[in-house]
Tab-separated table of C-alpha atoms in Angstrom:
chain	number	residue	atom	x	y	z
A	59	MET	CA	16.278	53.131	127.661
A	60	LYS	CA	19.912	53.254	126.649
A	61	ILE	CA	21.259	54.073	123.213
A	62	ALA	CA	24.800	53.177	122.158
A	63	GLU	CA	26.364	54.574	119.016
A	64	GLY	CA	28.436	52.189	116.947
A	65	GLU	CA	29.906	51.534	113.537
A	66	TYR	CA	29.762	48.107	111.961
A	67	SER	CA	31.180	46.847	108.692
A	68	LEU	CA	28.949	45.398	106.013
A	69	ALA	CA	30.708	42.079	106.591
A	70	GLU	CA	29.455	42.085	110.201
A	71	ILE	CA	25.954	43.229	109.261
A	72	VAL	CA	25.520	40.592	106.534
A	73	ASN	CA	26.894	37.857	108.798
A	74	TRP	CA	24.449	38.790	111.567
A	75	PHE	CA	21.576	38.849	109.079
A	76	ARG	CA	22.402	35.426	107.668
A	77	SER	CA	22.856	33.873	111.115
A	78	ARG	CA	19.541	35.428	112.271
A	79	GLU	CA	21.341	37.434	114.948
A	80	LEU	CA	19.853	40.418	113.109
A	81	VAL	CA	16.231	40.265	111.934
A	82	ALA	CA	13.675	42.661	110.524
A	83	ASN	CA	10.708	43.588	112.680
A	84	SER	CA	7.654	44.365	110.567
A	85	GLU	CA	5.977	46.076	113.522
A	86	TYR	CA	8.295	49.039	112.999
A	87	GLN	CA	8.629	49.100	109.204
A	88	ARG	CA	6.847	47.888	106.107
A	89	GLY	CA	7.932	44.622	104.534
A	90	GLY	CA	10.824	44.332	102.140
A	91	GLY	CA	10.651	44.431	98.378
A	92	LEU	CA	9.282	47.980	98.132
A	93	TRP	CA	12.286	49.509	96.429
A	94	PRO	CA	12.333	49.125	92.634
A	95	PRO	CA	15.575	47.971	90.930
A	96	SER	CA	16.722	51.506	90.094
A	97	ALA	CA	16.501	52.590	93.752
A	98	LYS	CA	18.424	49.519	94.899
A	99	SER	CA	21.095	50.136	92.278
A	100	TYR	CA	21.529	53.795	93.239
A	101	PHE	CA	21.799	52.846	96.913
A	102	ILE	CA	24.500	50.233	96.233
A	103	ASP	CA	26.351	52.732	94.030
A	104	THR	CA	26.317	55.122	97.008
A	105	ILE	CA	28.169	52.495	99.025
A	106	LEU	CA	30.590	51.598	96.236
A	107	ARG	CA	31.561	55.250	95.901
A	108	GLY	CA	32.143	55.579	99.638
A	109	PHE	CA	29.357	58.064	100.316
A	110	PRO	CA	27.553	57.813	103.670
A	111	PHE	CA	23.862	57.203	104.170
A	112	PRO	CA	21.699	57.940	107.239
A	113	LYS	CA	22.238	55.815	110.308
A	114	VAL	CA	20.113	52.764	111.017
A	115	TYR	CA	18.579	51.717	114.324
A	116	PHE	CA	18.691	48.298	115.977
A	117	HIS	CA	16.862	47.110	119.088
A	118	GLU	CA	19.098	44.707	120.977
A	119	ARG	CA	17.988	42.262	123.637
A	120	VAL	CA	19.434	39.044	125.076
A	121	ASP	CA	17.805	35.809	123.946
A	122	LYS	CA	16.588	34.036	127.096
A	123	VAL	CA	17.439	30.591	125.699
A	124	THR	CA	20.782	31.099	123.956
A	125	LYS	CA	21.883	34.024	126.143
A	126	LYS	CA	23.161	35.674	122.967
A	127	PRO	CA	22.257	39.171	121.753
A	128	LYS	CA	19.323	39.334	119.347
A	129	ARG	CA	19.042	42.440	117.207
A	130	GLU	CA	15.945	43.735	115.447
A	131	ILE	CA	16.028	46.317	112.674
A	132	VAL	CA	13.903	49.200	113.868
A	133	ASP	CA	14.802	51.602	111.070
A	134	GLY	CA	16.811	50.687	107.947
A	135	GLN	CA	15.129	47.496	106.781
A	136	GLN	CA	15.117	48.387	103.064
A	137	ARG	CA	18.789	49.307	103.164
A	138	ILE	CA	19.900	46.136	104.951
A	139	ASN	CA	17.750	43.925	102.722
A	140	THR	CA	19.157	45.572	99.605
A	141	ILE	CA	22.740	45.009	100.774
A	142	VAL	CA	22.069	41.323	101.455
A	143	GLU	CA	20.228	40.860	98.141
A	144	PHE	CA	23.138	42.392	96.234
A	145	VAL	CA	25.677	40.165	97.954
A	146	ASP	CA	23.420	37.177	97.231
A	147	GLU	CA	23.486	38.015	93.479
A	148	LYS	CA	19.754	38.744	93.309
A	149	PHE	CA	20.113	41.797	91.072
A	150	SER	CA	22.561	43.566	88.788
A	151	LEU	CA	23.352	47.249	89.006
A	152	SER	CA	21.547	49.432	86.490
A	153	ALA	CA	22.682	52.401	84.406
A	154	ASN	CA	22.488	54.813	87.336
A	155	ALA	CA	25.535	53.054	88.831
A	156	ARG	CA	27.514	54.190	85.748
A	157	ASP	CA	30.994	52.653	86.338
A	158	PHE	CA	29.419	49.477	87.726
A	159	ALA	CA	26.376	49.246	85.429
A	160	GLY	CA	25.313	45.696	84.576
A	161	LEU	CA	27.470	44.065	87.253
A	162	LYS	CA	26.501	41.691	90.025
A	163	PHE	CA	28.474	41.538	93.257
A	164	SER	CA	30.693	38.651	92.112
A	165	GLU	CA	31.574	40.579	88.945
A	166	LEU	CA	33.085	43.491	90.856
A	167	SER	CA	36.861	43.536	91.084
A	168	GLU	CA	38.391	41.959	94.176
A	169	ASP	CA	39.538	45.357	95.452
A	170	VAL	CA	36.037	46.822	95.087
A	171	GLN	CA	34.521	43.814	96.864
A	172	ASP	CA	36.989	44.236	99.730
A	173	GLU	CA	36.089	47.924	100.047
A	174	PHE	CA	32.402	46.997	99.994
A	175	TRP	CA	32.805	44.523	102.872
A	176	ALA	CA	34.834	47.066	104.870
A	177	TYR	CA	32.303	49.886	104.396
A	178	THR	CA	30.946	50.865	107.806
A	179	ILE	CA	27.386	51.727	108.781
A	180	SER	CA	26.558	54.086	111.620
A	181	VAL	CA	24.159	52.314	113.950
A	182	ASP	CA	22.312	53.417	117.064
A	183	VAL	CA	21.668	50.342	119.225
A	184	ILE	CA	18.678	50.672	121.554
A	185	ARG	CA	18.821	48.629	124.735
A	186	ASN	CA	16.578	48.259	127.793
A	187	ALA	CA	13.503	49.516	125.964
A	188	ASP	CA	10.105	48.097	125.068
A	189	ARG	CA	8.161	48.727	121.881
A	190	SER	CA	6.162	51.670	123.250
A	191	GLU	CA	9.352	53.443	124.343
A	192	ILE	CA	10.936	52.913	120.927
A	193	LEU	CA	7.872	54.303	119.164
A	194	GLN	CA	7.858	57.283	121.506
A	195	MET	CA	11.545	57.882	120.744
A	196	PHE	CA	10.858	58.090	116.995
A	197	ARG	CA	7.773	60.217	117.545
A	198	ARG	CA	9.876	62.693	119.521
A	199	MET	CA	12.635	62.638	116.883
A	200	ASN	CA	10.149	63.305	114.093
A	201	ALA	CA	8.655	66.205	116.040
A	202	TYR	CA	11.826	68.179	115.317
A	203	THR	CA	12.206	67.121	111.690
A	204	LEU	CA	11.433	69.630	108.973
A	205	PRO	CA	8.510	68.572	106.773
A	206	LEU	CA	9.521	67.436	103.299
A	207	ASN	CA	9.432	70.122	100.637
A	208	GLU	CA	8.024	69.385	97.165
A	209	SER	CA	11.367	68.325	95.669
A	210	GLU	CA	12.085	65.974	98.570
A	211	LYS	CA	8.598	64.480	98.232
A	212	ARG	CA	9.130	63.800	94.519
A	213	HIS	CA	12.465	62.106	95.154
A	214	SER	CA	10.951	59.927	97.861
A	215	GLU	CA	7.972	58.953	95.684
A	216	PHE	CA	9.524	58.308	92.264
A	217	PHE	CA	12.328	55.907	91.390
A	218	GLY	CA	12.284	55.916	87.588
A	219	ASP	CA	14.477	57.083	84.749
A	220	PHE	CA	13.855	60.793	85.236
A	221	LYS	CA	14.895	60.754	88.892
A	222	ASP	CA	17.954	58.703	87.912
A	223	TRP	CA	18.813	61.246	85.260
A	224	VAL	CA	18.459	64.185	87.683
A	225	ASN	CA	20.709	62.463	90.220
A	226	GLY	CA	23.276	61.494	87.601
A	227	PHE	CA	23.296	64.962	86.038
A	228	LEU	CA	23.912	66.577	89.416
A	229	ASP	CA	26.685	64.085	90.203
A	230	ILE	CA	28.509	65.291	87.089
A	231	HIS	CA	27.511	68.953	86.772
A	232	GLY	CA	26.136	69.943	90.160
A	233	ARG	CA	29.316	71.648	91.336
A	234	VAL	CA	28.602	74.602	89.059
A	235	LEU	CA	25.552	75.430	91.161
A	236	THR	CA	27.657	75.610	94.309
A	237	ASP	CA	30.974	76.901	92.943
A	238	TRP	CA	29.216	79.752	91.181
A	239	ASN	CA	27.025	80.479	94.246
A	240	ILE	CA	23.857	79.994	92.231
A	241	LEU	CA	22.365	78.036	95.120
A	242	THR	CA	23.399	78.036	98.768
A	243	SER	CA	24.584	74.935	100.585
A	244	ARG	CA	21.448	75.016	102.713
A	245	GLN	CA	19.260	75.111	99.592
A	246	ILE	CA	21.097	72.173	98.056
A	247	MET	CA	20.733	70.155	101.260
A	248	ARG	CA	16.967	70.588	100.795
A	249	MET	CA	17.260	69.452	97.141
A	250	ALA	CA	16.875	72.848	95.499
A	251	ASP	CA	19.428	71.682	92.916
A	252	ALA	CA	17.135	68.825	91.868
A	253	GLU	CA	14.261	71.315	91.654
A	254	PHE	CA	16.374	73.657	89.511
A	255	ILE	CA	17.386	70.935	87.037
A	256	SER	CA	13.865	69.506	86.891
A	257	ASP	CA	12.520	72.973	86.120
A	258	LEU	CA	14.994	73.299	83.240
A	259	ALA	CA	13.921	69.896	81.945
A	260	LEU	CA	10.333	71.159	82.042
A	261	SER	CA	11.414	73.995	79.742
A	262	VAL	CA	12.902	71.477	77.314
A	263	GLU	CA	9.632	69.547	77.445
A	264	GLU	CA	7.075	72.372	77.372
A	265	GLY	CA	8.900	75.615	76.594
A	266	ILE	CA	8.548	78.864	78.523
A	267	VAL	CA	5.940	78.003	81.132
A	268	SER	CA	5.224	78.795	84.748
A	269	THR	CA	6.509	76.158	87.121
A	270	SER	CA	4.290	74.387	89.619
A	271	PRO	CA	4.729	71.341	91.870
A	272	LYS	CA	2.076	69.551	89.804
A	273	LYS	CA	3.901	70.131	86.508
A	274	LEU	CA	7.187	68.881	87.925
A	275	ARG	CA	5.470	65.894	89.515
A	276	ASP	CA	3.803	65.062	86.200
A	277	LEU	CA	7.217	65.209	84.516
A	278	TYR	CA	8.637	62.692	87.002
A	279	ARG	CA	5.617	60.466	86.466
A	280	LYS	CA	5.789	60.679	82.657
A	281	TYR	CA	9.364	59.388	82.631
A	282	GLU	CA	8.952	56.949	85.514
A	283	GLY	CA	9.088	53.777	83.429
A	284	PRO	CA	12.226	51.992	82.221
A	285	ASN	CA	13.895	53.079	78.979
A	286	SER	CA	12.227	56.491	79.045
A	287	GLU	CA	13.560	59.007	76.558
A	288	VAL	CA	15.497	61.205	78.982
A	289	GLY	CA	18.489	61.583	76.634
A	290	LYS	CA	17.074	64.790	75.165
A	291	PHE	CA	17.264	66.463	78.569
A	292	ASP	CA	20.910	65.520	78.928
A	293	GLU	CA	21.784	66.825	75.473
A	294	PHE	CA	20.147	70.197	76.055
A	295	LEU	CA	21.281	70.785	79.623
A	296	SER	CA	24.786	69.325	79.389
A	297	GLY	CA	25.361	71.241	76.183
A	298	SER	CA	24.186	74.597	77.481
A	299	LEU	CA	25.890	74.290	80.870
A	300	GLY	CA	29.100	73.111	79.226
A	301	VAL	CA	29.261	76.094	76.877
A	302	VAL	CA	28.699	78.454	79.820
A	303	THR	CA	31.609	77.086	81.841
A	304	GLU	CA	33.906	76.847	78.822
A	305	HIS	CA	33.141	80.039	76.890
A	306	LEU	CA	30.990	82.345	79.038
A	307	ALA	CA	32.523	81.970	82.499
A	308	GLY	CA	32.830	85.754	82.658
A	309	VAL	CA	29.211	85.897	83.866
A	310	ARG	CA	30.186	84.038	87.047
A	311	THR	CA	30.575	87.174	89.183
A	312	THR	CA	27.533	88.993	87.775
A	313	TYR	CA	23.798	89.068	88.427
A	314	ILE	CA	23.391	86.478	85.664
A	315	THR	CA	24.033	83.880	88.384
A	316	LYS	CA	20.924	84.801	90.357
A	317	PRO	CA	18.959	81.500	90.297
A	318	HIS	CA	15.962	82.740	88.300
A	319	ILE	CA	18.238	84.598	85.852
A	320	PHE	CA	20.559	81.620	85.407
A	321	HIS	CA	17.527	79.484	84.603
A	322	SER	CA	16.458	81.975	81.928
A	323	PHE	CA	20.059	82.216	80.695
A	324	LEU	CA	20.280	78.465	80.108
A	325	CYS	CA	16.871	78.538	78.408
A	326	ALA	CA	18.112	81.313	76.115
A	327	LEU	CA	21.145	79.200	75.184
A	328	MET	CA	19.004	76.135	74.516
A	329	HIS	CA	16.535	78.089	72.392
A	330	ASN	CA	19.318	79.695	70.379
A	331	LYS	CA	20.834	76.297	69.631
A	332	TRP	CA	17.883	73.926	69.317
A	333	GLY	CA	14.678	75.836	69.950
A	334	LEU	CA	12.302	75.340	72.866
A	335	PRO	CA	8.633	74.440	72.278
A	336	GLY	CA	6.603	77.587	71.616
A	337	ALA	CA	9.527	79.868	72.543
A	338	GLU	CA	9.710	81.482	69.108
A	339	ASP	CA	6.155	82.757	69.508
A	340	ALA	CA	6.785	83.812	73.119
A	341	THR	CA	9.989	85.745	72.356
A	342	GLY	CA	9.583	86.646	68.692
A	343	LEU	CA	13.025	85.134	68.031
A	344	ALA	CA	13.738	81.975	66.030
A	345	PRO	CA	16.578	79.553	66.836
A	346	ILE	CA	19.852	80.114	64.990
A	347	GLY	CA	21.462	76.706	65.449
A	348	LEU	CA	24.238	78.250	67.579
A	349	PHE	CA	24.563	79.049	71.268
A	350	PHE	CA	25.951	82.500	70.400
A	351	HIS	CA	27.605	84.271	67.497
A	352	ASN	CA	30.744	85.445	69.285
A	353	SER	CA	31.695	84.816	72.916
A	354	GLU	CA	33.353	88.212	73.432
A	355	THR	CA	30.441	90.264	72.172
A	356	ALA	CA	28.012	87.962	73.986
A	357	LEU	CA	29.851	88.555	77.276
A	358	ILE	CA	29.818	92.324	76.760
A	359	SER	CA	26.051	92.275	76.168
A	360	LEU	CA	25.389	89.927	79.074
A	361	THR	CA	27.463	92.106	81.394
A	362	ARG	CA	25.435	95.145	80.380
A	363	LEU	CA	22.204	93.350	81.249
A	364	ALA	CA	23.608	92.126	84.570
A	365	THR	CA	24.836	95.607	85.506
A	366	ALA	CA	21.479	97.144	84.617
A	367	HIS	CA	19.776	94.570	86.859
A	368	GLU	CA	22.187	95.196	89.731
A	369	GLU	CA	21.867	98.972	89.506
A	370	LYS	CA	18.094	98.900	88.835
A	371	GLU	CA	18.685	100.952	85.702
A	372	ILE	CA	15.736	102.733	84.159
A	373	GLY	CA	16.453	103.212	80.499
A	374	GLU	CA	17.427	100.991	77.577
A	375	PHE	CA	17.090	97.786	79.584
A	376	SER	CA	14.207	98.795	81.853
A	377	GLU	CA	11.919	96.014	80.567
A	378	TYR	CA	14.553	93.386	81.355
A	379	VAL	CA	15.311	94.953	84.739
A	380	ARG	CA	11.638	94.829	85.753
A	381	ALA	CA	11.307	91.188	84.714
A	382	ALA	CA	14.598	90.328	86.419
A	383	SER	CA	13.767	92.189	89.619
A	384	GLU	CA	10.352	90.585	89.925
A	385	GLY	CA	12.079	87.203	89.994
A	386	GLY	CA	9.901	84.144	90.313
A	387	ASN	CA	9.040	81.393	87.905
A	388	ARG	CA	6.107	82.865	86.022
A	389	ALA	CA	5.943	82.464	82.252
A	390	ALA	CA	5.411	86.145	81.439
A	391	GLN	CA	8.545	87.341	83.260
A	392	ARG	CA	10.548	84.392	81.966
A	393	ALA	CA	9.644	85.190	78.369
A	394	ILE	CA	10.882	88.767	78.735
A	395	ARG	CA	14.128	87.722	80.415
A	396	ILE	CA	14.794	84.999	77.874
A	397	ARG	CA	14.166	87.348	74.934
A	398	TRP	CA	16.704	89.879	76.223
A	399	LEU	CA	19.231	87.164	77.071
A	400	ILE	CA	18.872	85.659	73.588
A	401	LYS	CA	19.579	89.072	72.089
A	402	ALA	CA	22.585	89.466	74.374
A	403	LEU	CA	23.967	86.089	73.293
A	404	ARG	CA	23.634	87.251	69.704
A	405	GLY	CA	25.610	90.395	70.566
A	406	GLU	CA	22.825	92.739	69.534
A	407	PHE	CA	23.784	95.504	71.950
A	408	ALA	CA	27.495	94.874	72.590
């Protein structure tokens, strides 16, 4: 077995596919047509924006009659099929492609089309191998692959409006999670950012609850269909995160940016402004229609809470410190943290 690494433009790949120099082999992968329109659109948008995607694998052999190379797609069939379908005008891009929403390939500008054709795919070409050797190669590769975590499983299973919204939200706002060191790069590579945003959306949907993989999975499933009402999540989360970066950036270097605290912090902002389901009963505090009364006094109060957490203070804020130190995603601790953070935002102990 020999494996050669190469890079080929989409123009080359599509030409090979149309001329049957490149074919799909169903022995290695399931048949085409499994991706729904939203998944195809998001994949094409990835290409149009110049982002890479994982390499594909071809098995190359010489045709005994024509003496020309014949290539089979071993891994990457859905991606290649989607590229060819888009070029052949078989679907339009959906809302998750944002700048290109509603467009077919021919409706893209000439410059964008040229960039699309020039986009290169990383390909490993397998030569001098039979089917059993190829299967053994992938079995060995998968032996060293980390099993999917719950967030990765959800994003591989669902393709609907909620997943689109999570991806789009992170495209726009995700830098806060890294720039503020709320999540590590390693965590984000394992989709902890998608988990974090989904968990916040669960709070918008159900209020102050304990998180579980089942609850998050049910949320993805509920908003799987087209035209789902995901706008409410965007309003709540974009609004609260925007006010943090614009008016409350002073918390950036404090313990407020610990992941479980930042989650509670955003929930406190959302409850103050709009109210979360059942949160008034859980915290004893009603919404006020505002994120905070005064940014300066809010920052003073928030800093006091963060310092108490950092120093493990036993005193005025001991209840908050216990709930903050216990961490986790349980409803009881969240309710305590959110109540104190709401009071801080209202400047009650500035």
